[in-house]
mmCIF file with all atom_site columns, C-alpha atoms in Angstrom:
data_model
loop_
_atom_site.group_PDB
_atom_site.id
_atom_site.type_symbol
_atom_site.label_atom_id
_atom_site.label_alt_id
_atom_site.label_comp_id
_atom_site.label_asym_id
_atom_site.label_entity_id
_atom_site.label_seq_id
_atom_site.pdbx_PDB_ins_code
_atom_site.Cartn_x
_atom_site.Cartn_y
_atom_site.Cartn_z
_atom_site.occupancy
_atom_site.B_iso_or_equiv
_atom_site.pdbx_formal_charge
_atom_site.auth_seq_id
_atom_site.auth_comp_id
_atom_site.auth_asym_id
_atom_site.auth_atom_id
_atom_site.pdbx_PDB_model_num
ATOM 1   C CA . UNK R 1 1   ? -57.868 -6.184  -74.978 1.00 90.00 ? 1   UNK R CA 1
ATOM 2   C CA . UNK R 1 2   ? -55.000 -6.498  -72.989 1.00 97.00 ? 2   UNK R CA 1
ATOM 3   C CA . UNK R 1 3   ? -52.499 -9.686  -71.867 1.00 98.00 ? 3   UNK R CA 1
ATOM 4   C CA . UNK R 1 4   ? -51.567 -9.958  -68.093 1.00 98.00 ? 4   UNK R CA 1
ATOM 5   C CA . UNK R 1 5   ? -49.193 -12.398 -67.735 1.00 97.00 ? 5   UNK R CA 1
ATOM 6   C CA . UNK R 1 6   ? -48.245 -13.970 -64.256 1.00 96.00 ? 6   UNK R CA 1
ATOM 7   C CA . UNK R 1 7   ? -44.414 -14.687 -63.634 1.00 87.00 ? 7   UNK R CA 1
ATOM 8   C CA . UNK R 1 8   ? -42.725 -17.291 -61.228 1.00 86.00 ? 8   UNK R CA 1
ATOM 9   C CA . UNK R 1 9   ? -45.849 -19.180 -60.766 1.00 90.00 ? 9   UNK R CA 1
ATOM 10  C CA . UNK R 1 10  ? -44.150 -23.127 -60.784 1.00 88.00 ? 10  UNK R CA 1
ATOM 11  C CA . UNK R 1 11  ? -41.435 -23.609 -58.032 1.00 78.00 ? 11  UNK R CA 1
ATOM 12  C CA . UNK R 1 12  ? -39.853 -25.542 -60.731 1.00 70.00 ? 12  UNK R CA 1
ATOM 13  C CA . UNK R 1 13  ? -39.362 -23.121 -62.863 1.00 66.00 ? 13  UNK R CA 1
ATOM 14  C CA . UNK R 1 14  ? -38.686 -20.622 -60.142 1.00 61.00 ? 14  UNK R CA 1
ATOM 15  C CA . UNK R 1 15  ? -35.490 -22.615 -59.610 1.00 70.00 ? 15  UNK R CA 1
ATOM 16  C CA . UNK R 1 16  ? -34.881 -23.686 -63.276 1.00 67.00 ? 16  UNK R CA 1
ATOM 17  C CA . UNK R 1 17  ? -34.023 -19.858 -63.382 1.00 64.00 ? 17  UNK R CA 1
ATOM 18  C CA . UNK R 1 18  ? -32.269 -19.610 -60.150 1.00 64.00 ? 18  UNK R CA 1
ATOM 19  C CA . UNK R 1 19  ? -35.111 -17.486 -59.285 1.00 70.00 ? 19  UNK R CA 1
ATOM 20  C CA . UNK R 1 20  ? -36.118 -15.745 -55.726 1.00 72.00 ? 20  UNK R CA 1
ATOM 21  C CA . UNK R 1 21  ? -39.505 -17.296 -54.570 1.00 72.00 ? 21  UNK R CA 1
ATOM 22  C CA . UNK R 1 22  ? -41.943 -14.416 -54.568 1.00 74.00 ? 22  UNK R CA 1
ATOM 23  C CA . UNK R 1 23  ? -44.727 -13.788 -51.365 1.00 86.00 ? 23  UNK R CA 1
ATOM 24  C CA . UNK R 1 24  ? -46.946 -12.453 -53.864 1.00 91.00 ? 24  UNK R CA 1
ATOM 25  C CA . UNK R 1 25  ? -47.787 -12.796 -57.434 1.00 92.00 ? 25  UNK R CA 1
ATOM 26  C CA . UNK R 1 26  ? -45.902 -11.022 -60.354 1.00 93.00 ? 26  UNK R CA 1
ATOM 27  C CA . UNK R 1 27  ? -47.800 -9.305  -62.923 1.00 96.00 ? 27  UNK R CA 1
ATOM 28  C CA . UNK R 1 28  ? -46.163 -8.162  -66.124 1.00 96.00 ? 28  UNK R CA 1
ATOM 29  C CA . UNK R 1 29  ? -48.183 -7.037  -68.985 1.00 96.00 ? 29  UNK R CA 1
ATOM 30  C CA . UNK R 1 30  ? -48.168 -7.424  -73.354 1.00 97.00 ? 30  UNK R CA 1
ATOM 31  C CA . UNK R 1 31  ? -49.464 -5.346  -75.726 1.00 97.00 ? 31  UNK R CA 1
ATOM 32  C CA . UNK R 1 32  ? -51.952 -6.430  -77.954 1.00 96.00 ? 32  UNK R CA 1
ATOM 33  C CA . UNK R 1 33  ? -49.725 -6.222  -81.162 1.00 97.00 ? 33  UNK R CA 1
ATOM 34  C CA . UNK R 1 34  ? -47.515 -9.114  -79.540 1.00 98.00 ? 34  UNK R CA 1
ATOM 35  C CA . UNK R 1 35  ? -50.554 -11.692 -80.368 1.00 97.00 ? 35  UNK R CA 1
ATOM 36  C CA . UNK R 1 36  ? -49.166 -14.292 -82.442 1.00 95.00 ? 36  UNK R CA 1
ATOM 37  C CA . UNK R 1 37  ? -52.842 -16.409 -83.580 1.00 83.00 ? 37  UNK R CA 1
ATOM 38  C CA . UNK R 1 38  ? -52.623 -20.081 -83.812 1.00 82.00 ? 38  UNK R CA 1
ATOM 39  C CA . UNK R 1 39  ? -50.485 -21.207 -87.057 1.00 83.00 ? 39  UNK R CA 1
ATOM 40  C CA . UNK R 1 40  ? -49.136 -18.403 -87.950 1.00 92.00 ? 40  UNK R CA 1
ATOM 41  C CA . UNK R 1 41  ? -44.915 -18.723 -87.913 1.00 97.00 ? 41  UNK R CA 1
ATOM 42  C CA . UNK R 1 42  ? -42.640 -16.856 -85.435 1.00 98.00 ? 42  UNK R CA 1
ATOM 43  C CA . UNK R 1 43  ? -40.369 -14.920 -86.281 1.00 98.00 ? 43  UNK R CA 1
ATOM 44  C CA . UNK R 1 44  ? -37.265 -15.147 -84.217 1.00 98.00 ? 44  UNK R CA 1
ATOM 45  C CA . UNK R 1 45  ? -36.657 -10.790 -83.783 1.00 98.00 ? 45  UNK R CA 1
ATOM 46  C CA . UNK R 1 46  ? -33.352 -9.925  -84.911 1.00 97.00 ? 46  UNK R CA 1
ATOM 47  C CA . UNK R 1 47  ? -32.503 -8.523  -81.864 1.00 98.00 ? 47  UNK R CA 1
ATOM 48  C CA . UNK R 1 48  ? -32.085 -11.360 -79.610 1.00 98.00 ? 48  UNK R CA 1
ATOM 49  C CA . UNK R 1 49  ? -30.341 -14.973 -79.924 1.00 96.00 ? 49  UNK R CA 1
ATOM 50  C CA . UNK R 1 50  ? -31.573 -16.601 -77.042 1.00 98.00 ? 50  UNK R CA 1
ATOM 51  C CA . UNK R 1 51  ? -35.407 -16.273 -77.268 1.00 98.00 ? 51  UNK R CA 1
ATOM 52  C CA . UNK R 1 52  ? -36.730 -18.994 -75.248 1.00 98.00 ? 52  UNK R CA 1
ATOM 53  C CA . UNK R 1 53  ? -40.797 -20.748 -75.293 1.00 98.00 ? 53  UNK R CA 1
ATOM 54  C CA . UNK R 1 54  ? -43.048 -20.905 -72.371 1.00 97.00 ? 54  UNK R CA 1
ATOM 55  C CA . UNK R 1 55  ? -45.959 -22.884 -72.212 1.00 98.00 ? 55  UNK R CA 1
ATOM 56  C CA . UNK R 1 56  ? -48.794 -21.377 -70.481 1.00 98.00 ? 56  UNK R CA 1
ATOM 57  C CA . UNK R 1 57  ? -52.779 -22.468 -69.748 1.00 98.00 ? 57  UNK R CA 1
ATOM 58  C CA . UNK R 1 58  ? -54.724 -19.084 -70.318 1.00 98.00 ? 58  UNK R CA 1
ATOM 59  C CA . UNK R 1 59  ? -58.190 -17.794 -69.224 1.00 98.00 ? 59  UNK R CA 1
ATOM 60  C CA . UNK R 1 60  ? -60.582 -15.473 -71.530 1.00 98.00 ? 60  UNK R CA 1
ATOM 61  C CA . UNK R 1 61  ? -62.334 -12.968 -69.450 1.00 98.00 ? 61  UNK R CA 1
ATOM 62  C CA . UNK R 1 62  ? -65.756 -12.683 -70.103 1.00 98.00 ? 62  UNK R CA 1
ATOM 63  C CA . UNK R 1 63  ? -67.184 -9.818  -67.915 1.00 97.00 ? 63  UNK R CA 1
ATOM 64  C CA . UNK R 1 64  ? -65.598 -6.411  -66.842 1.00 98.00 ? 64  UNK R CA 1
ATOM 65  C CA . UNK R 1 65  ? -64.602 -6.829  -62.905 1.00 98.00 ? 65  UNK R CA 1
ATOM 66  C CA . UNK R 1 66  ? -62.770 -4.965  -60.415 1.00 98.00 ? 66  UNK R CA 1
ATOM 67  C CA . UNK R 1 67  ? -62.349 -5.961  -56.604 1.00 98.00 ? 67  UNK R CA 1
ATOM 68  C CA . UNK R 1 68  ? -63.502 -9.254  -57.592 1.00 98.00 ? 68  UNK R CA 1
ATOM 69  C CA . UNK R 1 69  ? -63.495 -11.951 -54.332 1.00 98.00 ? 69  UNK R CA 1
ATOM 70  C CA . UNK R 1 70  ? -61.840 -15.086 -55.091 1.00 97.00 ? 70  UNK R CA 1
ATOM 71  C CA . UNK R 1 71  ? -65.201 -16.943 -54.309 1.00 97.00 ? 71  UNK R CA 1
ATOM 72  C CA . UNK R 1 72  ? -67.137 -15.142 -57.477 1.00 98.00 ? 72  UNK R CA 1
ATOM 73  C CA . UNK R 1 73  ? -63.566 -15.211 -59.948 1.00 98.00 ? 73  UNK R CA 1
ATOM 74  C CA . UNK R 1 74  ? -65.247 -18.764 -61.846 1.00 97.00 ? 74  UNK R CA 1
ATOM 75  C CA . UNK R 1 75  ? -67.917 -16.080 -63.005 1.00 98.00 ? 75  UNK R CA 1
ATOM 76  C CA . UNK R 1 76  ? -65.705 -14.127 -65.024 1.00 98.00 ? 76  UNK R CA 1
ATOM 77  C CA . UNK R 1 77  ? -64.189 -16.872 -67.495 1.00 98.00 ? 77  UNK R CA 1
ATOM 78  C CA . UNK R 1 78  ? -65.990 -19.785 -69.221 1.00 98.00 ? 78  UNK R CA 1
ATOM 79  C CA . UNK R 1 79  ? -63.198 -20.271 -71.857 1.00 98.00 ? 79  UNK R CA 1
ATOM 80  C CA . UNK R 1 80  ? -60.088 -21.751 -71.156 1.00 98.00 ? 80  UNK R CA 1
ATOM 81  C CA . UNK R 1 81  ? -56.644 -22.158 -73.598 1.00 98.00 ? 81  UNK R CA 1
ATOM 82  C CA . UNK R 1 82  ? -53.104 -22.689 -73.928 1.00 98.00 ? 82  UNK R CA 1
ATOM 83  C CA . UNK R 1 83  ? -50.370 -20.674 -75.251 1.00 97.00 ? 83  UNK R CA 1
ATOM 84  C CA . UNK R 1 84  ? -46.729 -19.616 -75.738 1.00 98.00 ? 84  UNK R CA 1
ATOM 85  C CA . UNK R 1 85  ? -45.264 -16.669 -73.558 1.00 98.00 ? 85  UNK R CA 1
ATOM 86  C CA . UNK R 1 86  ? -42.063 -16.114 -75.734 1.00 98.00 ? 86  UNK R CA 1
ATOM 87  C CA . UNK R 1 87  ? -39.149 -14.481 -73.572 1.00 97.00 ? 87  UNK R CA 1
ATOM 88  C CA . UNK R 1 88  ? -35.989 -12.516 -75.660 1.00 98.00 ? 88  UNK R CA 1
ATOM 89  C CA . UNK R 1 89  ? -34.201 -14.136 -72.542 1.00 97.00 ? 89  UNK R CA 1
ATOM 90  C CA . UNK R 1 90  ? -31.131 -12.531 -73.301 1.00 97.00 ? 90  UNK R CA 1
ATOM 91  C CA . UNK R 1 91  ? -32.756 -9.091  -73.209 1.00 97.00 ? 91  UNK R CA 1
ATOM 92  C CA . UNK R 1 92  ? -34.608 -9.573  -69.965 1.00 96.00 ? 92  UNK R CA 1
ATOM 93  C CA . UNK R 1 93  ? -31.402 -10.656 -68.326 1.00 95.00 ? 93  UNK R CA 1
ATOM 94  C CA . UNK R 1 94  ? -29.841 -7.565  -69.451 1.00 96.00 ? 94  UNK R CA 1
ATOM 95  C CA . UNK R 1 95  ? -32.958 -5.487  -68.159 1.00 96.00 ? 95  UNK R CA 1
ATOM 96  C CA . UNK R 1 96  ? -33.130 -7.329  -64.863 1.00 91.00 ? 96  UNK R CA 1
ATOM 97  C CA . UNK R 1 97  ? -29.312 -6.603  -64.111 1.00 94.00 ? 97  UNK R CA 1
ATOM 98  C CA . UNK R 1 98  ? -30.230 -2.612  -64.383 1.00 95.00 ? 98  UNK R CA 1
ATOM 99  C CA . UNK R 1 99  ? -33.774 -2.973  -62.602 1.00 94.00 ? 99  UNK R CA 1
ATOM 100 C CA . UNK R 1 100 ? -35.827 -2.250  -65.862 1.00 95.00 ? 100 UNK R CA 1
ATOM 101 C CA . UNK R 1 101 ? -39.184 -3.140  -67.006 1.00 93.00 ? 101 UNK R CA 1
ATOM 102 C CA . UNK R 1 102 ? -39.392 -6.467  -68.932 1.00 90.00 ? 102 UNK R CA 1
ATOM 103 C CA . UNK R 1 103 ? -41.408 -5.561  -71.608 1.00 95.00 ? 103 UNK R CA 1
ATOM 104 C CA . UNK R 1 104 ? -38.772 -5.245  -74.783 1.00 97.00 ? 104 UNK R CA 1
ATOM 105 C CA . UNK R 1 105 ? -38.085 -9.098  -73.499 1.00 98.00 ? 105 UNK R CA 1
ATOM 106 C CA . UNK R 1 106 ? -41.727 -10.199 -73.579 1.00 97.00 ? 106 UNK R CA 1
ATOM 107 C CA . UNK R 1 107 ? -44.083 -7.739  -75.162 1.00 97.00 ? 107 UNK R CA 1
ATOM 108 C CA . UNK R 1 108 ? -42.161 -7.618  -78.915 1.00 98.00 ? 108 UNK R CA 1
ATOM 109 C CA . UNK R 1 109 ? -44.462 -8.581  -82.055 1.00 97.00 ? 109 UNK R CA 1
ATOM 110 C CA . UNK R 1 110 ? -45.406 -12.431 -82.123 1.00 97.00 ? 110 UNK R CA 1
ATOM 111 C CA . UNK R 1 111 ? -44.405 -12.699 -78.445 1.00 98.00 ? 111 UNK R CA 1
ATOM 112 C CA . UNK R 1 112 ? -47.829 -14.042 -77.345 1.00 98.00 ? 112 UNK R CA 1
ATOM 113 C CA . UNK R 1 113 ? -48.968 -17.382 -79.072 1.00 97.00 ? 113 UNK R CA 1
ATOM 114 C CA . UNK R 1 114 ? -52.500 -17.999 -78.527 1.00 97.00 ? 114 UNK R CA 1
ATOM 115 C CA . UNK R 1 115 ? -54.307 -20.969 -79.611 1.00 96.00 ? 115 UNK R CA 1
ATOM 116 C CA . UNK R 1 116 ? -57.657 -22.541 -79.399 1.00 96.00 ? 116 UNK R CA 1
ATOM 117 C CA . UNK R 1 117 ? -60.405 -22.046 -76.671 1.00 97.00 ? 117 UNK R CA 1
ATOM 118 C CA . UNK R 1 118 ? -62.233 -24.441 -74.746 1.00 97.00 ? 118 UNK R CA 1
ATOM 119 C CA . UNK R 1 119 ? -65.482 -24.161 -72.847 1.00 97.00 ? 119 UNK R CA 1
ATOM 120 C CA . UNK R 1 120 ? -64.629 -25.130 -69.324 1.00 96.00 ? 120 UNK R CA 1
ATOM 121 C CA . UNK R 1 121 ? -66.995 -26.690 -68.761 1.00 95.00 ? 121 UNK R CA 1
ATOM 122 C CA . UNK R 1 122 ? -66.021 -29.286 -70.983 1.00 94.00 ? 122 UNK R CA 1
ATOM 123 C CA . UNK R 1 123 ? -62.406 -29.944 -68.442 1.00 92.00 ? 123 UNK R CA 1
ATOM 124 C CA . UNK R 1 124 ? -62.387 -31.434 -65.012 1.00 86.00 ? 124 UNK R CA 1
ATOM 125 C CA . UNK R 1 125 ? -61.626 -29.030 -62.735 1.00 92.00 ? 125 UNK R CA 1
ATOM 126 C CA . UNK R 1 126 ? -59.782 -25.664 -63.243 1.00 94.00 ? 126 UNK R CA 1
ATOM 127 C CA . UNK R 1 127 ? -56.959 -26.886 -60.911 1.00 95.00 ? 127 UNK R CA 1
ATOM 128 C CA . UNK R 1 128 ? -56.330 -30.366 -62.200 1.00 96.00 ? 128 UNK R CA 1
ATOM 129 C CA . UNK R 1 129 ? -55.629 -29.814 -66.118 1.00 96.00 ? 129 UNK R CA 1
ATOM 130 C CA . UNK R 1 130 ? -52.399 -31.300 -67.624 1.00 97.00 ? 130 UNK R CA 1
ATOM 131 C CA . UNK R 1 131 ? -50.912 -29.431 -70.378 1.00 97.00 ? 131 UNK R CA 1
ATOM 132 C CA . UNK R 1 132 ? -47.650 -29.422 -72.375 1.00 98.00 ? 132 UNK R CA 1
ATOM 133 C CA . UNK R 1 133 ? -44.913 -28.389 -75.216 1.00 98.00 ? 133 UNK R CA 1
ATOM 134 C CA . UNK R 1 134 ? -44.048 -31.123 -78.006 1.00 98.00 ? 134 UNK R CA 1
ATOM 135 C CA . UNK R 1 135 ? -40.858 -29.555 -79.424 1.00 98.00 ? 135 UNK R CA 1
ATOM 136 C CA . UNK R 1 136 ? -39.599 -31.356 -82.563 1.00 98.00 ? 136 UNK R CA 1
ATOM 137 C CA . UNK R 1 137 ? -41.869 -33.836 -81.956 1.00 97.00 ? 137 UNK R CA 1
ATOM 138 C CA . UNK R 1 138 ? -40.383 -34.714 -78.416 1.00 97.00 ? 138 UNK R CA 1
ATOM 139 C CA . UNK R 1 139 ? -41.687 -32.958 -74.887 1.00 98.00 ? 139 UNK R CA 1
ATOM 140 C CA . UNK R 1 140 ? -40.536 -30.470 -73.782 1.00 98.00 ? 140 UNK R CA 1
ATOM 141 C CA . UNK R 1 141 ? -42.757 -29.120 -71.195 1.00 97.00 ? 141 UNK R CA 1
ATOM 142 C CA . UNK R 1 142 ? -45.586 -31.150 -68.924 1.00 96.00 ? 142 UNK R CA 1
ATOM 143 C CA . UNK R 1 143 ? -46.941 -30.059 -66.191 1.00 96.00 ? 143 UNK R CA 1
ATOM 144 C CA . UNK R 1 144 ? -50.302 -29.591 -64.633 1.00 95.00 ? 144 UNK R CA 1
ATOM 145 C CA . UNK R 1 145 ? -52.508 -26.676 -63.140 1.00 96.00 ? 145 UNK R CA 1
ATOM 146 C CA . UNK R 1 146 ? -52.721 -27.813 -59.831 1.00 94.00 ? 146 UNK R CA 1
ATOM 147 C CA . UNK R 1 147 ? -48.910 -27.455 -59.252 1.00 93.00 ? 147 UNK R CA 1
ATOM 148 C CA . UNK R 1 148 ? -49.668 -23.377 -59.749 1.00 93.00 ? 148 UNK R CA 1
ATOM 149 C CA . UNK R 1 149 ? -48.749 -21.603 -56.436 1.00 92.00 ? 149 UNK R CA 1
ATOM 150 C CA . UNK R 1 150 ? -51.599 -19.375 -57.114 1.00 94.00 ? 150 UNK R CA 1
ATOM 151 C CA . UNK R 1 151 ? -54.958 -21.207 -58.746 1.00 96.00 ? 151 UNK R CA 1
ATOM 152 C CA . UNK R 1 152 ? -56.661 -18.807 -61.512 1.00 97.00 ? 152 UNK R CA 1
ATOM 153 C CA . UNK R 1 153 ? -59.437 -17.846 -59.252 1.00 97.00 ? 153 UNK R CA 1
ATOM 154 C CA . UNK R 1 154 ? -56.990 -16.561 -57.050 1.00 96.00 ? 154 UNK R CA 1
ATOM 155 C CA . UNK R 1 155 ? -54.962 -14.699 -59.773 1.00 97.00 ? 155 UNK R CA 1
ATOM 156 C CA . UNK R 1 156 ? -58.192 -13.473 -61.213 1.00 98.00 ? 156 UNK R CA 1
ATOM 157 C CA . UNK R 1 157 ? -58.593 -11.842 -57.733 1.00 98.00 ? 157 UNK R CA 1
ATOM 158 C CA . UNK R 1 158 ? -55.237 -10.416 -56.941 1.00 97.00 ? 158 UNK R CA 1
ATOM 159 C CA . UNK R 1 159 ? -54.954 -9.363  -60.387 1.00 98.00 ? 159 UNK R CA 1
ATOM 160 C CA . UNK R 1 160 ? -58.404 -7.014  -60.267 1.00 98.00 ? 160 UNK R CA 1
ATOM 161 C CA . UNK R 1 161 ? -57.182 -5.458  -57.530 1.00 97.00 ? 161 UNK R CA 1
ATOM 162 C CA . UNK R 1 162 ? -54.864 -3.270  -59.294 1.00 97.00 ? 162 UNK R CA 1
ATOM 163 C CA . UNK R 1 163 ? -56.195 -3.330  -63.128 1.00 97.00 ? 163 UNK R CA 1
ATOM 164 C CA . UNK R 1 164 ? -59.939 -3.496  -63.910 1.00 98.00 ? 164 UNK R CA 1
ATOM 165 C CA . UNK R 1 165 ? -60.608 -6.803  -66.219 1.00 98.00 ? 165 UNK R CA 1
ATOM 166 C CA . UNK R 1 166 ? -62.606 -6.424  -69.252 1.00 98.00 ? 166 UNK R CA 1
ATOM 167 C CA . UNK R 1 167 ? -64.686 -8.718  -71.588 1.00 98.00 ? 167 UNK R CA 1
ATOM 168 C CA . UNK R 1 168 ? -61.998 -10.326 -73.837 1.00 98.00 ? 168 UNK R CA 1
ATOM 169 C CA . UNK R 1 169 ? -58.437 -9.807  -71.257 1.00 98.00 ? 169 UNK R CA 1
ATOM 170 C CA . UNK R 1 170 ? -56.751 -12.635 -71.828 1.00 98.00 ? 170 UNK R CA 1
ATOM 171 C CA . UNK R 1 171 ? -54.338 -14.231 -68.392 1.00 98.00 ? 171 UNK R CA 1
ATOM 172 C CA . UNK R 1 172 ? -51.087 -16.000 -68.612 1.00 98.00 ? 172 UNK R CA 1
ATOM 173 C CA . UNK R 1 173 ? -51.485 -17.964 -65.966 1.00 97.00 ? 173 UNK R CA 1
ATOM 174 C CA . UNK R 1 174 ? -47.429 -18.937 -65.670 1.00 95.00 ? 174 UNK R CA 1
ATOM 175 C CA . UNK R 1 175 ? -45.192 -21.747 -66.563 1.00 94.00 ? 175 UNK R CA 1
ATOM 176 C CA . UNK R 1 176 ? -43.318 -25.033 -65.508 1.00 93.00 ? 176 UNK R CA 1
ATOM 177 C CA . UNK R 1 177 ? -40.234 -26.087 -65.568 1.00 89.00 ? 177 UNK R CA 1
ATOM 178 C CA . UNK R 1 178 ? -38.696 -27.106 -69.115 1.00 93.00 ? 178 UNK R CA 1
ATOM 179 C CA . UNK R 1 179 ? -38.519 -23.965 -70.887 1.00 95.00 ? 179 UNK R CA 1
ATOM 180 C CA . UNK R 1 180 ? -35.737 -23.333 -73.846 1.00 96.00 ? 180 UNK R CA 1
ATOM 181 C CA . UNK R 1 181 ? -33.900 -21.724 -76.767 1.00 98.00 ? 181 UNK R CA 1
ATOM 182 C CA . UNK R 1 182 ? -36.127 -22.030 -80.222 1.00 98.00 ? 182 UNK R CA 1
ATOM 183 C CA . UNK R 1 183 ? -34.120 -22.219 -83.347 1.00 98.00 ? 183 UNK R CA 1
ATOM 184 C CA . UNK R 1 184 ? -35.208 -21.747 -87.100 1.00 97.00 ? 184 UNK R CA 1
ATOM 185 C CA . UNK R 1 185 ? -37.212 -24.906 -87.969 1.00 98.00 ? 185 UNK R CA 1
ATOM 186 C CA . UNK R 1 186 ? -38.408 -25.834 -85.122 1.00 98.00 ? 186 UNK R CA 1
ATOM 187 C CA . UNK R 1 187 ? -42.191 -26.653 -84.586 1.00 98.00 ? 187 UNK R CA 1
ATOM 188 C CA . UNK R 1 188 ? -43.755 -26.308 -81.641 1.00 97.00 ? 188 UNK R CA 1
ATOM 189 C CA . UNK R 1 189 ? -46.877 -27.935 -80.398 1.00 98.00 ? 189 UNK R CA 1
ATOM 190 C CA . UNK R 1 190 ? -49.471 -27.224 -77.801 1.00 98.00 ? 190 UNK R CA 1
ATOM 191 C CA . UNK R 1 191 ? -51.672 -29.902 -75.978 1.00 98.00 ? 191 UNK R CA 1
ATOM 192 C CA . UNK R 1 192 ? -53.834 -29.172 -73.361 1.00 97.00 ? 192 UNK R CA 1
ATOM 193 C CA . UNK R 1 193 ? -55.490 -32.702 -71.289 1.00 94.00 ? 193 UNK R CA 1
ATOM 194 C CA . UNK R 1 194 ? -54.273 -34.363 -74.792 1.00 91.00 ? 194 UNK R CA 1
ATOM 195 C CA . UNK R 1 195 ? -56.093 -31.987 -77.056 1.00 96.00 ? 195 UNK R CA 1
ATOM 196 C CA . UNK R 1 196 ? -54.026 -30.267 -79.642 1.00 97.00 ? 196 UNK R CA 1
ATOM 197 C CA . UNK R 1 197 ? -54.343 -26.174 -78.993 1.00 97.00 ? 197 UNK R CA 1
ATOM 198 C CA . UNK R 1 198 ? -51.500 -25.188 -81.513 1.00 96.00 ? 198 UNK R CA 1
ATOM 199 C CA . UNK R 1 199 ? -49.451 -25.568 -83.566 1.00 96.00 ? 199 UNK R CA 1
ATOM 200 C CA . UNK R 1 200 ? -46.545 -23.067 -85.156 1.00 96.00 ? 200 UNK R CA 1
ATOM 201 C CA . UNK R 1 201 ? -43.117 -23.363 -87.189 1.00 97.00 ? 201 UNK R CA 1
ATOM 202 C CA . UNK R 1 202 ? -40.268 -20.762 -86.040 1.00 98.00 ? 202 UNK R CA 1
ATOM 203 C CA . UNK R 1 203 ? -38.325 -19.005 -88.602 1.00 97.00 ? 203 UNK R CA 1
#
């Protein structure tokens, strides 16, 4: 199994970063080992002190695919999800100054939060699914899918292009605008069209 992740998907969060706009998506991968499952605590790594959440709707592949047209993509997922891309922001900045890969930032252990799955057939449409971060009991993300500059279907298409997708890949699909520094104690909750997802404690 492996985690593709899609950066810089939101405009808002594009420029909550001071970010350039891309023309075409970006793709960054996690190891498995990063999975952190639903309720289990995060551990903040020792080696960063600015390691900030992102709240991200995620899609279960179901079927291996490669070249896969954009028409046919709803045929490879039937489960949808919500999770935490956790960023060692500090790190990545570092990495990004010297025009390194971002993985020590994003692929660590317990970087990848991933909660419950639901059958998508059981949401409105794909592209019109609100989802967000409680933090401390107050939000802290909100935001909903059809504000993604590239749809799933589309990401499931770009993304085949260059990796083959097997049964069980799991996509990031990107985040909005609201994303921030976790501190020991905090508790972070996941709700996706009002449903809780997950639910974890930082340490």
């Amino acid at each position: 199994m492996k985690i593709i992740c899609i950066g810089r998907n939101y405009t808002d969060h594009i420029e909550e970063l001071k970010n350039e706009k891309p023309t075409d998506p970006v793709i960054f991968i996690k190891p498995d080992s990063s999975v952190l499952k639903n309720g289990h605590d995060f551990y903040i790594p020792d080696f960063s002190d600015d390691v900030h959440y992102e709240v991200e709707v995620l899609v279960k592949i179901n079927k291996v695919g490669k070249f896969i047209e954009q028409k046919f993509a709803h045929k490879y997922y039937e489960e949808v999800g919500l999770g935490i891309d956790f960023t060692a922001r500090d790190v990545q900045a570092k990495l990004k100054e010297k025009g390194l890969p971002w993985e020590k930032a994003k692929g660590f252990d317990g970087a990848s939060v991933i909660g419950k799955w639901i059958d998508k057939t059981k949401l409105p449409s794909i592209n019109n699914i609100d989802f967000s971060l409680i933090k401390n009991e107050e939000v802290a993300q909100n935001a909903n899918t059809s504000l993604m500059l590239w749809k799933v279907d589309e990401l499931i298409s770009y993304i085949s292009t260059y990796f083959t997708l097997k049964i069980g890949d799991i996509i990031f699909t990107g985040t909005p605008a609201g994303v921030g520094k976790v501190v020991s104690n905090d508790k972070l909750e996941g709700f996706l069209n009002q449903q809780k997802m997950f639910s974890i404690k930082v340490k």
